[in-house]
Coordinates of C-alpha atoms and ligand atoms in Angstrom, one line a residue:
M1 CA 13.3 -22.1 -15.7
F2 CA 16.8 -21.0 -14.4
D3 CA 18.1 -21.8 -10.9
F4 CA 19.1 -18.3 -9.4
K5 CA 18.9 -19.7 -5.8
R6 CA 22.1 -21.2 -6.4
H7 CA 25.4 -20.9 -4.3
T8 CA 27.4 -23.5 -5.8
G9 CA 28.4 -24.2 -9.4
I10 CA 27.2 -20.8 -10.2
Q11 CA 27.3 -19.8 -13.9
A12 CA 25.3 -17.1 -15.6
P13 CA 22.3 -17.3 -17.9
T14 CA 23.5 -17.2 -21.7
G15 CA 21.5 -16.3 -24.5
G16 CA 19.5 -13.5 -25.9
D17 CA 16.7 -14.4 -23.4
L18 CA 15.4 -11.7 -21.0
H19 CA 14.8 -13.0 -17.2
C20 CA 14.8 -9.3 -15.6
Q21 CA 13.1 -6.4 -16.8
G22 CA 15.9 -5.1 -19.1
W23 CA 19.1 -5.6 -20.0
G24 CA 20.8 -3.2 -17.8
Q25 CA 19.4 -5.3 -15.0
E26 CA 20.6 -8.8 -16.6
G27 CA 24.1 -7.2 -17.7
A28 CA 24.2 -6.4 -13.7
L29 CA 22.8 -9.9 -13.1
R30 CA 24.6 -12.2 -15.2
M31 CA 27.9 -10.2 -14.1
L32 CA 26.9 -10.4 -10.9
M33 CA 27.1 -14.4 -11.3
N34 CA 30.1 -14.2 -14.0
N35 CA 32.2 -12.8 -10.8
L36 CA 31.1 -16.5 -8.9
D37 CA 31.7 -18.6 -11.1
E38 CA 34.1 -21.0 -10.0
R39 CA 36.0 -21.0 -13.5
V40 CA 36.1 -16.8 -12.8
G41 CA 36.3 -16.0 -8.9
E42 CA 39.2 -17.2 -6.4
N43 CA 36.8 -18.4 -4.0
P44 CA 33.3 -18.0 -4.5
A45 CA 32.4 -20.0 -2.1
Q46 CA 33.6 -17.6 0.4
L47 CA 31.8 -15.1 -2.2
I48 CA 35.3 -14.0 -2.5
V49 CA 36.3 -13.2 -6.3
Y50 CA 40.4 -12.2 -6.2
G51 CA 42.2 -9.4 -4.6
G52 CA 42.5 -11.1 -0.6
R53 CA 39.1 -10.4 0.3
G54 CA 37.9 -8.9 -2.7
R55 CA 33.7 -9.9 -2.5
A56 CA 30.9 -9.5 -4.6
A57 CA 28.2 -9.2 -2.0
R58 CA 28.5 -9.3 1.6
S59 CA 26.5 -12.6 2.3
W60 CA 24.9 -15.4 0.8
E61 CA 22.0 -13.6 2.5
A62 CA 22.6 -10.4 0.7
Y63 CA 23.7 -12.0 -2.7
D64 CA 20.1 -13.9 -2.8
K65 CA 18.3 -11.1 -1.9
I66 CA 20.5 -8.8 -4.9
V67 CA 19.3 -11.3 -7.5
E68 CA 15.6 -11.3 -6.3
T69 CA 15.7 -7.6 -6.7
L70 CA 17.5 -7.7 -10.2
L71 CA 15.1 -9.7 -11.6
S72 CA 12.2 -7.8 -10.5
L73 CA 13.9 -4.2 -10.9
G74 CA 11.6 -2.2 -12.8
N75 CA 13.0 0.3 -15.8
D76 CA 12.3 3.6 -14.1
E77 CA 14.0 2.0 -10.7
T78 CA 17.5 2.1 -9.3
L79 CA 18.6 -0.5 -6.5
M80 CA 21.2 0.8 -4.1
I81 CA 24.2 -1.5 -2.9
Q82 CA 26.3 -0.3 0.9
S83 CA 28.9 -2.6 1.0
G84 CA 27.4 -5.7 -0.8
K85 CA 24.2 -5.3 0.9
P86 CA 21.4 -4.7 -1.2
V87 CA 19.6 -1.4 1.3
A88 CA 17.2 -0.2 -1.0
V89 CA 15.1 0.6 -4.3
F90 CA 14.0 3.8 -5.6
K91 CA 12.2 5.4 -8.4
T92 CA 14.3 6.9 -10.9
Q93 CA 13.8 7.7 -14.2
P94 CA 14.6 5.0 -17.2
T95 CA 18.0 6.4 -18.6
A96 CA 19.1 6.4 -14.5
P97 CA 21.9 4.2 -14.0
R98 CA 20.2 0.8 -13.0
V99 CA 22.3 -0.1 -9.8
L100 CA 24.4 2.2 -7.5
I101 CA 27.2 0.4 -5.5
A102 CA 28.9 1.9 -2.9
N103 CA 31.5 -0.6 -1.2
A104 CA 34.2 -0.1 1.8
N105 CA 34.2 3.3 2.3
L106 CA 35.2 5.0 5.7
V107 CA 36.0 8.3 6.7
G108 CA 39.5 9.6 6.1
K109 CA 40.3 9.4 10.1
W110 CA 39.0 5.9 10.7
A111 CA 40.2 4.6 7.0
N112 CA 43.1 2.3 8.3
L113 CA 42.9 -1.4 8.3
E114 CA 42.5 -2.4 11.7
E115 CA 39.4 -0.3 12.0
F116 CA 38.3 -2.0 8.3
N117 CA 38.5 -5.2 9.9
R118 CA 36.5 -4.4 13.1
L119 CA 33.8 -3.0 11.4
E120 CA 34.2 -5.8 9.2
K121 CA 33.8 -8.5 11.7
M122 CA 30.6 -6.4 13.2
G123 CA 28.7 -7.2 9.5
L124 CA 28.6 -3.5 8.9
T125 CA 31.0 -3.4 5.7
M126 CA 32.8 -5.3 3.0
Y127 CA 36.0 -5.0 0.9
G128 CA 35.3 -5.1 -2.7
Q129 CA 38.5 -4.7 -4.5
M130 CA 38.0 -3.3 -7.7
T131 CA 35.9 -5.2 -10.4
A132 CA 34.5 -7.4 -7.3
G133 CA 32.3 -5.9 -5.6
S134 CA 31.6 -4.1 -8.7
W135 CA 30.7 -6.9 -10.6
I136 CA 32.6 -7.1 -13.9
Y137 CA 35.5 -8.8 -12.8
I138 CA 36.5 -11.2 -15.8
G139 CA 39.0 -13.6 -14.2
T140 CA 42.9 -13.4 -14.8
Q141 CA 41.8 -12.5 -18.8
G142 CA 41.3 -8.7 -17.4
V143 CA 44.6 -8.2 -15.9
I144 CA 46.4 -9.4 -18.1
Q145 CA 47.0 -6.7 -20.8
G146 CA 48.3 -4.5 -17.8
T147 CA 51.0 -7.2 -17.1
Y148 CA 51.7 -8.1 -20.5
E149 CA 52.1 -3.9 -21.7
S150 CA 54.0 -3.4 -18.4
L151 CA 56.2 -6.1 -19.0
A152 CA 56.8 -4.7 -22.9
A153 CA 57.3 -1.0 -22.2
L154 CA 60.5 -2.3 -19.3
S155 CA 61.4 -4.9 -21.9
D156 CA 61.3 -2.7 -24.9
K157 CA 63.3 -0.1 -22.2
Y158 CA 65.6 -2.8 -21.4
F159 CA 66.0 -5.5 -22.7
D160 CA 64.8 -4.8 -27.2
G161 CA 61.6 -5.5 -27.0
S162 CA 61.2 -9.0 -25.9
L163 CA 62.3 -11.1 -22.9
R164 CA 63.9 -13.9 -25.0
H165 CA 67.0 -14.5 -22.7
R166 CA 65.3 -12.7 -19.5
M167 CA 63.9 -14.4 -16.3
Y168 CA 61.6 -12.6 -14.4
V169 CA 61.3 -13.7 -10.7
T170 CA 58.1 -12.7 -8.7
A171 CA 55.6 -14.3 -6.7
G172 CA 51.8 -14.4 -6.2
L173 CA 49.4 -16.9 -8.5
G174 CA 46.2 -15.4 -7.9
G175 CA 43.2 -14.0 -9.4
M176 CA 45.4 -11.1 -10.6
G177 CA 49.2 -12.7 -10.4
G178 CA 48.2 -15.3 -12.0
A179 CA 48.2 -13.0 -15.3
Q180 CA 52.0 -12.3 -14.7
P181 CA 53.5 -16.0 -16.1
L182 CA 51.7 -15.6 -19.4
A183 CA 52.3 -12.2 -20.1
A184 CA 56.2 -13.5 -19.6
K185 CA 55.6 -16.2 -22.2
M186 CA 53.8 -13.6 -24.4
L187 CA 57.2 -11.7 -24.9
D188 CA 59.3 -15.0 -24.7
G189 CA 60.6 -14.9 -21.1
V190 CA 60.9 -17.3 -18.6
A191 CA 59.1 -16.6 -15.2
L192 CA 59.5 -18.0 -11.9
I193 CA 57.2 -17.8 -9.5
A194 CA 57.0 -18.4 -5.8
E195 CA 53.4 -19.6 -4.3
I196 CA 52.3 -20.4 -1.1
D197 CA 49.4 -22.2 -1.8
A198 CA 49.4 -25.2 -3.6
H199 CA 46.0 -24.7 -5.3
R200 CA 46.7 -21.6 -7.3
I201 CA 49.5 -23.3 -8.7
Q202 CA 47.4 -26.1 -9.7
R203 CA 44.5 -23.7 -11.1
R204 CA 47.2 -21.9 -13.6
L205 CA 48.6 -25.7 -14.8
D206 CA 44.7 -25.9 -15.9
S207 CA 44.6 -22.8 -17.7
G208 CA 48.2 -23.2 -19.3
Y209 CA 49.4 -20.1 -18.1
L210 CA 51.7 -22.3 -16.2
D211 CA 54.1 -24.9 -18.2
V212 CA 55.5 -26.4 -15.0
A213 CA 55.3 -26.6 -11.1
E214 CA 58.3 -27.7 -8.8
E215 CA 58.3 -28.7 -4.9
S216 CA 62.2 -27.5 -5.0
I217 CA 63.6 -24.1 -5.1
P218 CA 66.8 -25.6 -6.7
Q219 CA 65.2 -27.7 -8.9
A220 CA 62.8 -24.7 -10.3
V221 CA 65.6 -22.3 -10.1
S222 CA 68.2 -25.0 -12.1
V223 CA 65.0 -25.8 -15.3
A224 CA 64.3 -21.7 -15.1
L225 CA 68.2 -21.1 -15.6
K226 CA 68.0 -23.6 -18.6
A227 CA 65.3 -22.1 -20.3
R228 CA 66.7 -18.9 -20.1
A229 CA 70.1 -20.3 -21.2
D230 CA 68.4 -21.8 -23.9
G231 CA 66.2 -18.6 -24.6
Q232 CA 63.4 -21.3 -24.7
T233 CA 60.4 -19.5 -23.2
L234 CA 59.3 -21.4 -19.7
T235 CA 57.0 -20.2 -17.0
V236 CA 57.7 -22.2 -13.4
G237 CA 56.0 -22.1 -10.5
V238 CA 57.2 -23.2 -7.3
H239 CA 55.4 -24.1 -4.5
C240 CA 57.2 -22.2 -1.4
H241 CA 57.2 -18.6 0.5
A242 CA 58.1 -15.5 -1.7
N243 CA 61.0 -15.2 0.7
E244 CA 62.4 -18.5 0.2
L245 CA 62.8 -18.1 -2.9
L246 CA 64.5 -14.8 -3.1
Q247 CA 66.9 -15.7 -0.4
Y248 CA 67.7 -19.1 -2.4
L249 CA 68.7 -16.7 -4.9
I250 CA 70.7 -13.9 -3.0
D251 CA 72.5 -16.9 -1.4
E252 CA 73.4 -18.6 -4.8
N253 CA 74.2 -15.4 -6.2
I254 CA 71.5 -15.3 -9.2
V255 CA 70.2 -12.2 -10.5
P256 CA 66.9 -12.3 -11.7
D257 CA 66.7 -10.0 -15.3
V258 CA 63.1 -8.4 -14.1
L259 CA 61.9 -8.8 -10.7
S260 CA 58.1 -7.8 -9.3
D261 CA 55.7 -9.1 -7.0
Q262 CA 52.5 -9.9 -6.7
T263 CA 50.9 -10.9 -3.6
A264 CA 47.9 -9.4 -2.0
A265 CA 50.3 -7.6 0.3
H266 CA 48.0 -4.6 0.2
D267 CA 46.3 -6.6 2.7
P268 CA 48.8 -8.4 5.4
L269 CA 45.8 -9.9 7.5
V270 CA 44.4 -12.4 4.8
G271 CA 46.5 -11.5 1.1
Y272 CA 49.9 -12.5 2.4
I273 CA 50.9 -15.9 4.0
P274 CA 54.0 -14.7 7.3
D275 CA 57.2 -16.9 6.7
G276 CA 57.4 -20.3 7.9
F277 CA 53.7 -20.6 7.5
D278 CA 51.8 -22.7 5.1
I279 CA 48.2 -21.8 4.3
A280 CA 46.5 -24.0 7.0
D281 CA 48.4 -22.8 9.9
A282 CA 47.8 -19.1 8.6
A283 CA 44.2 -20.0 8.4
R284 CA 44.1 -20.7 12.0
L285 CA 46.1 -18.0 13.1
R286 CA 44.7 -15.5 11.4
Q287 CA 41.3 -16.7 13.2
Q288 CA 42.9 -16.9 16.7
D289 CA 44.9 -14.0 16.8
P290 CA 44.6 -11.5 13.9
T291 CA 46.8 -9.0 15.8
H292 CA 49.8 -11.4 15.9
Y293 CA 49.4 -12.6 12.5
L294 CA 49.5 -9.1 11.1
Q295 CA 52.5 -8.7 13.1
L296 CA 54.6 -11.6 11.8
A297 CA 52.9 -11.2 8.1
R298 CA 54.1 -7.3 8.1
T299 CA 57.7 -8.8 9.6
S300 CA 58.2 -11.3 6.5
I301 CA 56.9 -8.2 3.8
A302 CA 59.6 -6.1 5.2
R303 CA 61.9 -8.8 4.8
H304 CA 60.9 -9.7 1.0
V305 CA 61.4 -6.1 0.1
E306 CA 64.8 -6.2 1.7
R307 CA 65.6 -8.7 -0.3
M308 CA 64.1 -7.4 -3.1
L309 CA 66.9 -4.5 -2.6
V310 CA 69.2 -6.5 -2.6
L311 CA 68.3 -7.9 -6.0
Q312 CA 67.6 -5.0 -7.3
R313 CA 71.0 -3.5 -6.4
R314 CA 72.7 -6.7 -8.4
G315 CA 71.0 -5.8 -11.1
A316 CA 67.1 -6.9 -11.7
Q317 CA 65.3 -4.5 -12.7
T318 CA 62.8 -4.5 -10.5
F319 CA 59.5 -3.0 -10.0
D320 CA 56.7 -2.6 -8.1
Y321 CA 53.1 -4.0 -9.4
G322 CA 50.4 -2.3 -7.4
N323 CA 50.1 -4.6 -4.5
N324 CA 51.5 -1.6 -1.8
I325 CA 54.3 -4.0 -0.4
R326 CA 56.6 -0.9 -0.5
R327 CA 54.5 1.0 1.9
E328 CA 54.1 -2.2 3.9
A329 CA 57.8 -2.6 4.7
F330 CA 58.5 1.4 4.9
D331 CA 56.1 1.5 7.9
Q332 CA 58.7 -1.5 9.5
G333 CA 61.4 0.2 8.6
V334 CA 62.7 -0.6 5.2
Q335 CA 63.6 3.6 4.6
D336 CA 64.9 2.7 1.2
A337 CA 61.7 0.3 0.3
F338 CA 60.7 3.4 -2.6
D339 CA 63.8 2.8 -4.0
I340 CA 61.5 0.6 -6.2
E341 CA 60.2 2.2 -9.1
G342 CA 55.8 1.8 -9.3
Y343 CA 55.0 0.6 -12.7
V344 CA 52.3 2.8 -13.4
P345 CA 54.6 6.1 -13.3
A346 CA 57.5 3.8 -15.3
Y347 CA 55.0 2.4 -17.8
I348 CA 51.2 2.7 -18.1
R349 CA 51.0 7.1 -17.3
D350 CA 51.5 7.1 -20.7
L351 CA 48.4 5.4 -21.8
F352 CA 46.6 7.0 -19.8
S353 CA 47.1 10.3 -21.4
Q354 CA 45.4 8.9 -24.4
G355 CA 42.9 8.0 -22.3
K356 CA 43.5 4.1 -22.6
G357 CA 43.1 1.7 -19.6
P358 CA 41.6 -1.8 -19.5
F359 CA 38.4 -1.5 -21.3
R360 CA 36.6 -4.6 -21.5
W361 CA 33.6 -6.1 -22.8
A362 CA 32.3 -9.4 -22.1
V363 CA 29.0 -11.5 -24.6
L364 CA 25.9 -12.3 -22.9
S365 CA 25.3 -15.1 -25.7
G366 CA 28.2 -17.1 -23.8
K367 CA 30.1 -18.0 -26.8
P368 CA 33.5 -17.3 -27.9
E369 CA 32.8 -17.2 -32.0
E370 CA 31.3 -13.8 -30.7
I371 CA 34.2 -12.7 -29.7
Y372 CA 36.5 -13.5 -32.2
R373 CA 33.9 -11.6 -34.3
L374 CA 34.5 -8.6 -32.1
D375 CA 38.1 -9.1 -32.2
D376 CA 38.0 -8.6 -36.2
L377 CA 35.6 -5.7 -35.9
A378 CA 38.4 -4.1 -33.8
L379 CA 41.1 -4.8 -36.2
Q380 CA 39.0 -3.5 -38.6
M381 CA 37.9 -0.2 -36.9
F382 CA 41.6 0.3 -35.5
G383 CA 44.1 -1.8 -37.6
D384 CA 46.3 1.2 -37.5
N385 CA 46.8 1.4 -33.5
K386 CA 49.4 -1.0 -33.1
L387 CA 49.4 -1.2 -29.6
L388 CA 46.0 -2.5 -30.3
R389 CA 46.9 -4.4 -32.8
R390 CA 49.8 -6.4 -31.0
W391 CA 47.8 -7.3 -28.1
L392 CA 44.5 -9.0 -29.9
T393 CA 46.9 -11.1 -32.0
L394 CA 48.3 -12.4 -28.6
A395 CA 45.4 -12.6 -26.9
R396 CA 43.3 -14.4 -29.4
K397 CA 46.6 -17.1 -29.6
H398 CA 47.0 -17.3 -25.8
I399 CA 44.0 -16.6 -23.5
Q400 CA 41.5 -19.4 -22.5
F401 CA 38.1 -17.9 -21.6
Q402 CA 36.9 -18.1 -18.2
G403 CA 33.2 -18.4 -17.3
L404 CA 32.0 -14.9 -20.1
P405 CA 33.8 -15.2 -22.9
A406 CA 35.3 -11.4 -23.0
R407 CA 37.9 -9.6 -23.5
I408 CA 40.5 -7.0 -22.4
A409 CA 41.8 -4.2 -24.5
Y410 CA 43.6 -1.0 -23.6
M411 CA 41.5 1.2 -26.2
G412 CA 41.6 5.2 -25.8
Q413 CA 39.8 8.6 -26.2
G414 CA 37.7 8.6 -29.1
E415 CA 37.9 4.5 -29.4
R416 CA 35.7 2.9 -26.4
D417 CA 32.6 4.7 -27.7
T418 CA 33.2 4.0 -31.5
F419 CA 34.0 0.8 -30.9
A420 CA 30.4 -0.1 -28.6
L421 CA 28.1 1.9 -30.9
K422 CA 29.5 0.0 -34.0
V423 CA 28.7 -3.1 -31.5
N424 CA 25.4 -2.1 -30.1
E425 CA 24.4 -2.0 -34.1
L426 CA 25.0 -5.7 -34.4
V427 CA 23.0 -6.4 -31.6
A428 CA 20.2 -4.7 -32.9
T429 CA 20.5 -6.9 -36.3
G430 CA 20.9 -9.9 -34.9
E431 CA 24.8 -10.4 -35.9
L432 CA 25.4 -11.0 -32.4
S433 CA 22.9 -13.3 -30.8
A434 CA 22.8 -11.3 -27.4
P435 CA 23.6 -8.2 -25.8
V436 CA 27.0 -7.2 -24.6
V437 CA 28.6 -5.5 -21.5
F438 CA 31.2 -2.8 -21.5
G439 CA 33.1 -2.3 -18.8
R440 CA 36.6 -1.3 -17.3
D441 CA 38.4 -1.7 -14.4
H442 CA 39.1 0.7 -11.6
H443 CA 42.7 0.9 -12.7
D444 CA 41.6 3.6 -15.1
T445 CA 42.6 6.9 -16.6
G446 CA 40.3 9.5 -14.4
S447 CA 38.8 7.1 -12.0
V448 CA 41.2 6.5 -9.2
A449 CA 43.5 7.8 -6.6
S450 CA 45.4 5.7 -5.3
P451 CA 49.1 7.6 -4.3
Y452 CA 51.4 4.3 -4.6
R453 CA 49.9 3.1 -8.0
E454 CA 47.9 4.8 -10.2
T455 CA 48.2 8.5 -9.0
E456 CA 52.0 7.5 -7.8
A457 CA 54.9 10.9 -8.2
M458 CA 51.7 12.5 -10.6
Q459 CA 54.1 15.9 -11.8
D460 CA 51.8 18.3 -10.9
G461 CA 51.7 16.5 -6.6
S462 CA 47.8 15.7 -7.0
D463 CA 49.0 12.2 -6.1
A464 CA 46.4 12.1 -3.3
I465 CA 44.0 14.3 -4.4
A466 CA 40.4 12.4 -4.8
D467 CA 38.1 14.2 -6.4
W468 CA 38.6 12.9 -9.3
P469 CA 37.1 9.5 -9.0
I470 CA 34.5 11.2 -7.5
L471 CA 33.7 13.2 -10.5
N472 CA 34.0 10.5 -12.4
A473 CA 31.8 8.6 -11.0
L474 CA 29.1 11.3 -10.7
L475 CA 29.7 11.9 -14.3
N476 CA 28.8 8.1 -15.3
V477 CA 26.1 8.0 -13.2
A478 CA 24.5 11.6 -15.0
S479 CA 26.1 10.1 -18.3
G480 CA 23.9 6.7 -18.0
A481 CA 25.8 3.8 -17.7
H482 CA 24.1 1.0 -16.3
W483 CA 26.1 0.3 -13.4
V484 CA 28.2 2.9 -11.5
A485 CA 30.3 1.6 -8.4
F486 CA 32.8 3.8 -5.7
H487 CA 35.1 2.2 -3.5
H488 CA 37.6 2.4 -1.4
G489 CA 40.6 0.4 -0.4
G490 CA 41.1 -1.4 -3.9
G491 CA 44.8 -2.6 -5.1
T492 CA 46.7 -0.7 -2.5
G493 CA 44.3 -1.3 0.2
I494 CA 42.6 0.1 2.8
G495 CA 43.3 4.1 3.5
Y496 CA 45.8 3.8 0.1
S497 CA 42.9 4.4 -2.8
L498 CA 39.5 5.7 -3.7
H499 CA 38.3 4.6 -7.3
A500 CA 34.8 4.0 -9.4
G501 CA 33.9 1.8 -11.9
A502 CA 31.3 2.2 -14.5
N503 CA 29.2 -0.6 -16.7
T504 CA 26.7 -0.7 -19.7
V505 CA 25.3 -2.9 -21.4
A506 CA 24.9 -2.8 -25.6
D507 CA 21.5 -4.3 -26.1
G508 CA 21.0 -3.0 -29.8
S509 CA 18.4 -0.1 -28.7
D510 CA 18.8 3.6 -28.9
D511 CA 18.6 4.0 -25.7
S512 CA 21.8 1.7 -25.2
A513 CA 23.2 3.5 -28.0
G514 CA 22.7 7.0 -26.1
R515 CA 24.4 5.1 -23.0
L516 CA 27.7 3.8 -24.7
A517 CA 28.2 7.3 -26.7
R518 CA 27.8 9.4 -23.4
V519 CA 29.4 7.1 -21.0
L520 CA 32.2 5.6 -23.1
W521 CA 33.5 8.8 -24.0
N522 CA 32.6 10.7 -20.9
D523 CA 34.7 8.6 -18.5
P524 CA 38.2 8.0 -20.0
G525 CA 37.4 12.0 -21.5
L526 CA 37.5 13.1 -17.4
G527 CA 41.0 10.9 -17.3
V528 CA 42.5 12.9 -20.5
V529 CA 41.6 16.4 -18.2
R530 CA 42.8 14.8 -15.0
H531 CA 46.2 14.4 -16.6
A532 CA 46.5 17.1 -19.0
D533 CA 45.5 19.0 -15.6
A534 CA 48.5 17.3 -13.7
G535 CA 50.3 19.5 -17.3
Y536 CA 50.9 15.9 -19.0
V537 CA 51.9 16.8 -22.3
L538 CA 50.5 13.6 -24.3
A539 CA 47.3 14.4 -22.6
E540 CA 47.3 18.2 -23.5
K541 CA 47.7 16.7 -27.1
T542 CA 45.2 14.3 -26.6
L543 CA 42.7 17.0 -25.8
A544 CA 43.8 19.5 -27.9
A545 CA 42.9 16.4 -30.7
H546 CA 39.0 16.4 -28.8
S547 CA 39.0 19.9 -28.6
D548 CA 35.1 19.8 -30.2
R549 CA 34.2 17.8 -27.8
I550 CA 35.6 18.9 -24.8
R551 CA 35.8 22.0 -23.2
T552 CA 37.6 22.7 -20.2
P553 CA 37.4 26.4 -18.9
L554 CA 40.2 26.3 -16.8
L555 CA 42.8 23.8 -16.9
G556 CA 46.5 23.2 -15.1
G557 CA 48.4 25.6 -13.1
N558 CA 48.2 24.0 -10.0
A559 CA 51.3 24.1 -9.9
A560 CA 54.7 25.2 -11.2
K561 CA 55.4 22.4 -14.6
P562 CA 58.7 20.5 -14.3
Ligands
NAD601 P1 45.1 -12.7 -4.5 O1 44.6 -12.8 -2.9 O2 44.2 -13.7 -5.7 O3 46.3 -13.8 -4.5 C1 47.6 -13.3 -4.1 C2 48.5 -14.8 -4.2 O4 49.6 -14.7 -3.1 C3 47.8 -16.0 -3.4 O5 47.8 -17.2 -4.1 C4 48.7 -16.4 -1.8 O6 48.3 -17.7 -1.7 C5 49.6 -15.8 -2.5 N1 50.8 -15.1 -1.5 C6 50.2 -14.8 -0.3 N2 51.4 -14.5 0.5 C7 52.8 -15.3 -0.2 C8 54.0 -15.2 0.0 N3 54.3 -15.3 1.0 N4 54.6 -16.1 -0.7 C9 54.2 -16.8 -2.1 N5 52.6 -16.8 -2.3 C10 52.0 -16.1 -1.5 O7 45.5 -11.5 -5.1 P2 45.7 -11.0 -6.8 O8 44.4 -10.8 -7.1 O9 46.5 -11.8 -7.1 O10 46.5 -9.2 -6.7 C11 47.4 -9.6 -6.1 C12 47.9 -8.3 -5.8 O11 48.2 -7.4 -6.6 C13 46.6 -7.5 -4.9 O12 47.6 -6.9 -3.6 C14 46.3 -6.4 -5.8 O13 45.0 -5.5 -5.0 C15 47.5 -6.2 -6.5 N6 46.9 -5.8 -7.9 C16 47.4 -5.4 -9.0 C17 46.9 -4.9 -10.1 C18 47.6 -4.1 -11.5 O14 47.2 -3.8 -12.3 N7 48.8 -4.3 -11.0 C19 45.1 -5.1 -10.5 C20 44.8 -5.3 -9.3 C21 45.1 -5.9 -8.4

């Protein structure tokens, strides 16, 4: 008998035996548990998965009830989750989603961090980040391709396609930030990363993402500079505040080649440690006087961005990596904060225009060899997709699995569905020993409105239009994804984003095949439509190539094209 009642040492069951009434429920249950696996989530004891306080469930009581309900949920029922709390089960129909999730949503006028904190304290809401509250986080391996593709695009633009003899300086080695050293390593560069929490440094050393850790800033900088000069690949974590590292570089007139940041600055109360504080002191002040804490954190963030701007002016290729640090600094009076460019318009939007985004799959068998089998299948099916081939080859070499073996791959329109249908056949024939979950980050082509990240600087000015992620969630429900989520505040923080997620299980059945065919075509398809409507030529071309399967009665023309 599997023990579903644990609160520590949680690991999802593996293999082909069902504990629930269907694989839709079982997939959701296993991925929820996987989010809280100590090898996957950042702080499972507090139900925190990643990204500041991104949680999987509102409380342990809520978690227990979710698990219990999924175990008994019928194949014509749907469980409703309101900000991490299971509130009801309704009779729906067999092809409907088995779980619908809404996290952290607030009415516009009330959509600010202070109000959210108040409501959270009252026990009424929960921050779900993106994949934490929608149960499809797969650890640092989930963001690594986005980090790699961004740095690869930057290297193509400025450094002949490689980071050899280049130094990437950044901060934050959390759930997402922890991917930065590995991405730099994949491009043969040197990474130097400030992290205030020694445990996070140790975690990245254990996973092999970091090569060395240093307590002393001069020592860390010297080791990194030597590696840069020698053309050696090296990733160095330094135990300090981001501002201390940047100030040292400024004082010594050392200019990084590339500069960014991945502290969880989108949530200054939980995700950013103020200057002069260690983790324990910060935790105390946060508890005793959150208002003072917020002031100190915001002042430190302003200093942080000012220092990034100094290094940018001295020649560092500097970009914002999706944590809203520019806006936090701008609000503290750093008027040129937005001189730092956002990574989506710079490096990712062309991918979105082709329906490409952080698509992922996890094998419920728990067997790594089944991921390798699927790598081979993807290479066989899409071998002429250069980006995918390069990525899968690197991923296989460098990425350690965390929890349920999983793979991320930026697949585009027409690739996600054909691949998943083939996988469904392999499950049906028994070539794979258990079903496979297909899901994605909310950071995808048509599923998010986030004016300081995914929809920054849209060319028709539609950055803050949030109809698209709502349509995305509704379309995924209509298409029969097994679980669908709609959240507020992921990535860039409360008040700054709305986004949706959808996940579907390939269990080898005809029912799964129908769901996968609909969801994995329609979901990226709406993203392509969103970008074509905004006038992106690449999206228009992608649509034209698929005009037999997506009809667009009235598109574009919302604003004059540049
Ligand atoms: P996390 O909370 O797991 O980790 C943040 C890390 O920053 C922690 O290890 C913390 O100790 C460290 N830190 C905080 N203040 C610091 C300081 N002043 N100096 C040095 N280190 C400090 O968060 P995460 O999951 O790694 O996400 C980081 C940020 O990236 C978040 O804002 C998140 O929303 C954003 N994000 C970006 C992407 C993307 O694709 N670009 C994707 C998801 C999330």
